[in-house]
Each structure stands twice: as C-alpha cells, then as structure tokens.
PDB file of C-alpha atoms in Angstrom:
ATOM      1  CA  MET A   1      16.573  27.445  48.341  1.00 69.00           C
ATOM      2  CA  SER A   2      18.532  30.652  47.757  1.00 84.00           C
ATOM      3  CA  LYS A   3      21.090  28.725  45.683  1.00 84.00           C
ATOM      4  CA  LEU A   4      18.287  27.634  43.374  1.00 84.00           C
ATOM      5  CA  LEU A   5      17.086  31.220  42.970  1.00 82.00           C
ATOM      6  CA  GLU A   6      20.611  32.393  42.244  1.00 83.00           C
ATOM      7  CA  LEU A   7      20.951  29.721  39.580  1.00 80.00           C
ATOM      8  CA  ILE A   8      17.658  30.713  37.960  1.00 79.00           C
ATOM      9  CA  LYS A   9      18.654  34.392  37.962  1.00 78.00           C
ATOM     10  CA  ALA A  10      22.021  33.518  36.430  1.00 77.00           C
ATOM     11  CA  LEU A  11      20.386  31.557  33.614  1.00 78.00           C
ATOM     12  CA  LYS A  12      17.756  34.181  32.868  1.00 75.00           C
ATOM     13  CA  PRO A  13      18.971  36.680  30.290  1.00 72.00           C
ATOM     14  CA  SER A  14      19.145  40.169  31.714  1.00 69.00           C
ATOM     15  CA  THR A  15      16.958  42.480  29.711  1.00 72.00           C
ATOM     16  CA  GLU A  16      15.839  45.958  30.528  1.00 77.00           C
ATOM     17  CA  PRO A  17      12.146  46.469  31.164  1.00 85.00           C
ATOM     18  CA  GLN A  18      10.186  47.812  28.206  1.00 88.00           C
ATOM     19  CA  ARG A  19       9.572  51.076  30.050  1.00 91.00           C
ATOM     20  CA  VAL A  20      13.317  51.718  30.345  1.00 91.00           C
ATOM     21  CA  ARG A  21      13.853  51.010  26.640  1.00 91.00           C
ATOM     22  CA  ASP A  22      10.916  53.291  25.737  1.00 94.00           C
ATOM     23  CA  GLU A  23      12.309  56.125  27.852  1.00 95.00           C
ATOM     24  CA  ALA A  24      15.711  55.778  26.204  1.00 95.00           C
ATOM     25  CA  TYR A  25      14.041  55.788  22.771  1.00 96.00           C
ATOM     26  CA  LEU A  26      12.116  58.957  23.658  1.00 97.00           C
ATOM     27  CA  ALA A  27      15.277  60.610  24.976  1.00 97.00           C
ATOM     28  CA  GLU A  28      16.889  60.190  21.538  1.00 97.00           C
ATOM     29  CA  SER A  29      14.306  62.437  19.867  1.00 97.00           C
ATOM     30  CA  VAL A  30      15.789  65.433  18.080  1.00 97.00           C
ATOM     31  CA  ASP A  31      12.914  67.891  18.494  1.00 97.00           C
ATOM     32  CA  ILE A  32       9.404  68.179  19.888  1.00 97.00           C
ATOM     33  CA  TYR A  33       7.831  66.814  16.690  1.00 97.00           C
ATOM     34  CA  ASP A  34      10.046  63.750  16.748  1.00 97.00           C
ATOM     35  CA  LEU A  35       9.243  63.276  20.444  1.00 97.00           C
ATOM     36  CA  GLU A  36       5.495  63.452  19.765  1.00 97.00           C
ATOM     37  CA  ARG A  37       5.796  60.974  16.883  1.00 96.00           C
ATOM     38  CA  ARG A  38       7.735  58.553  19.057  1.00 96.00           C
ATOM     39  CA  MET A  39       5.181  58.920  21.859  1.00 95.00           C
ATOM     40  CA  ARG A  40       2.340  58.133  19.428  1.00 95.00           C
ATOM     41  CA  GLU A  41       4.302  55.141  18.151  1.00 94.00           C
ATOM     42  CA  ILE A  42       4.680  53.766  21.679  1.00 93.00           C
ATOM     43  CA  ASP A  43       1.015  54.429  22.476  1.00 93.00           C
ATOM     44  CA  CYS A  44      -0.140  52.693  19.310  1.00 91.00           C
ATOM     45  CA  ARG A  45       2.137  49.741  19.939  1.00 87.00           C
ATOM     46  CA  GLY A  46       0.462  49.290  23.296  1.00 76.00           C
ATOM     47  CA  GLN A  47      -3.034  49.420  21.814  1.00 74.00           C
ATOM     48  CA  ASN A  48      -2.522  46.986  18.978  1.00 65.00           C
ATOM     49  CA  GLY A  49       0.407  44.840  18.070  1.00 57.00           C
ATOM     50  CA  SER A  50      -0.618  44.576  14.439  1.00 53.00           C
ATOM     51  CA  GLY A  51       1.773  47.246  13.190  1.00 53.00           C
ATOM     52  CA  SER A  52      -1.022  49.346  11.672  1.00 54.00           C
ATOM     53  CA  PHE A  53       0.714  52.466  13.053  1.00 54.00           C
ATOM     54  CA  TRP A  54       2.882  52.559   9.973  1.00 58.00           C
ATOM     55  CA  LEU A  55      -0.260  52.846   7.867  1.00 60.00           C
ATOM     56  CA  GLY A  56      -1.539  55.693  10.021  1.00 61.00           C
ATOM     57  CA  LEU A  57      -4.398  53.582  11.344  1.00 62.00           C
ATOM     58  CA  CYS A  58      -3.668  53.813  15.041  1.00 65.00           C
TER      59      CYS A  58
END
C-alpha cells in the first residue's frame, strides 16, 4: 500500500499552500501602506472570488 501512496505523491504536482504564498506576497511589501493594501486584497479574495476588489467594492 505504501508503494501506491508514493506513486500518487510523485504524480501530484508539488505546490505550496495558499497561506505560504500569501505570506511571501505580504513579505514583499515595501511599506506599511503597501502591506495594508495587500492584506485587504487577500481578505477580499477570500470573501468573494468575483474580482470586485479592483473596483473597490470589497
């Protein structure tokens, strides 16, 4: 059975969890205002996937 699990893990593409990618994105902010904007962007993305953040409708 472990051989089957190893095969499945090998075939599955390795992607970082969304939380890790979000933290890296936040770490790239250049100042506190940029950090706050990025945090709002992540929060809005979690609330609605419609992309209305860009219109300021979050």
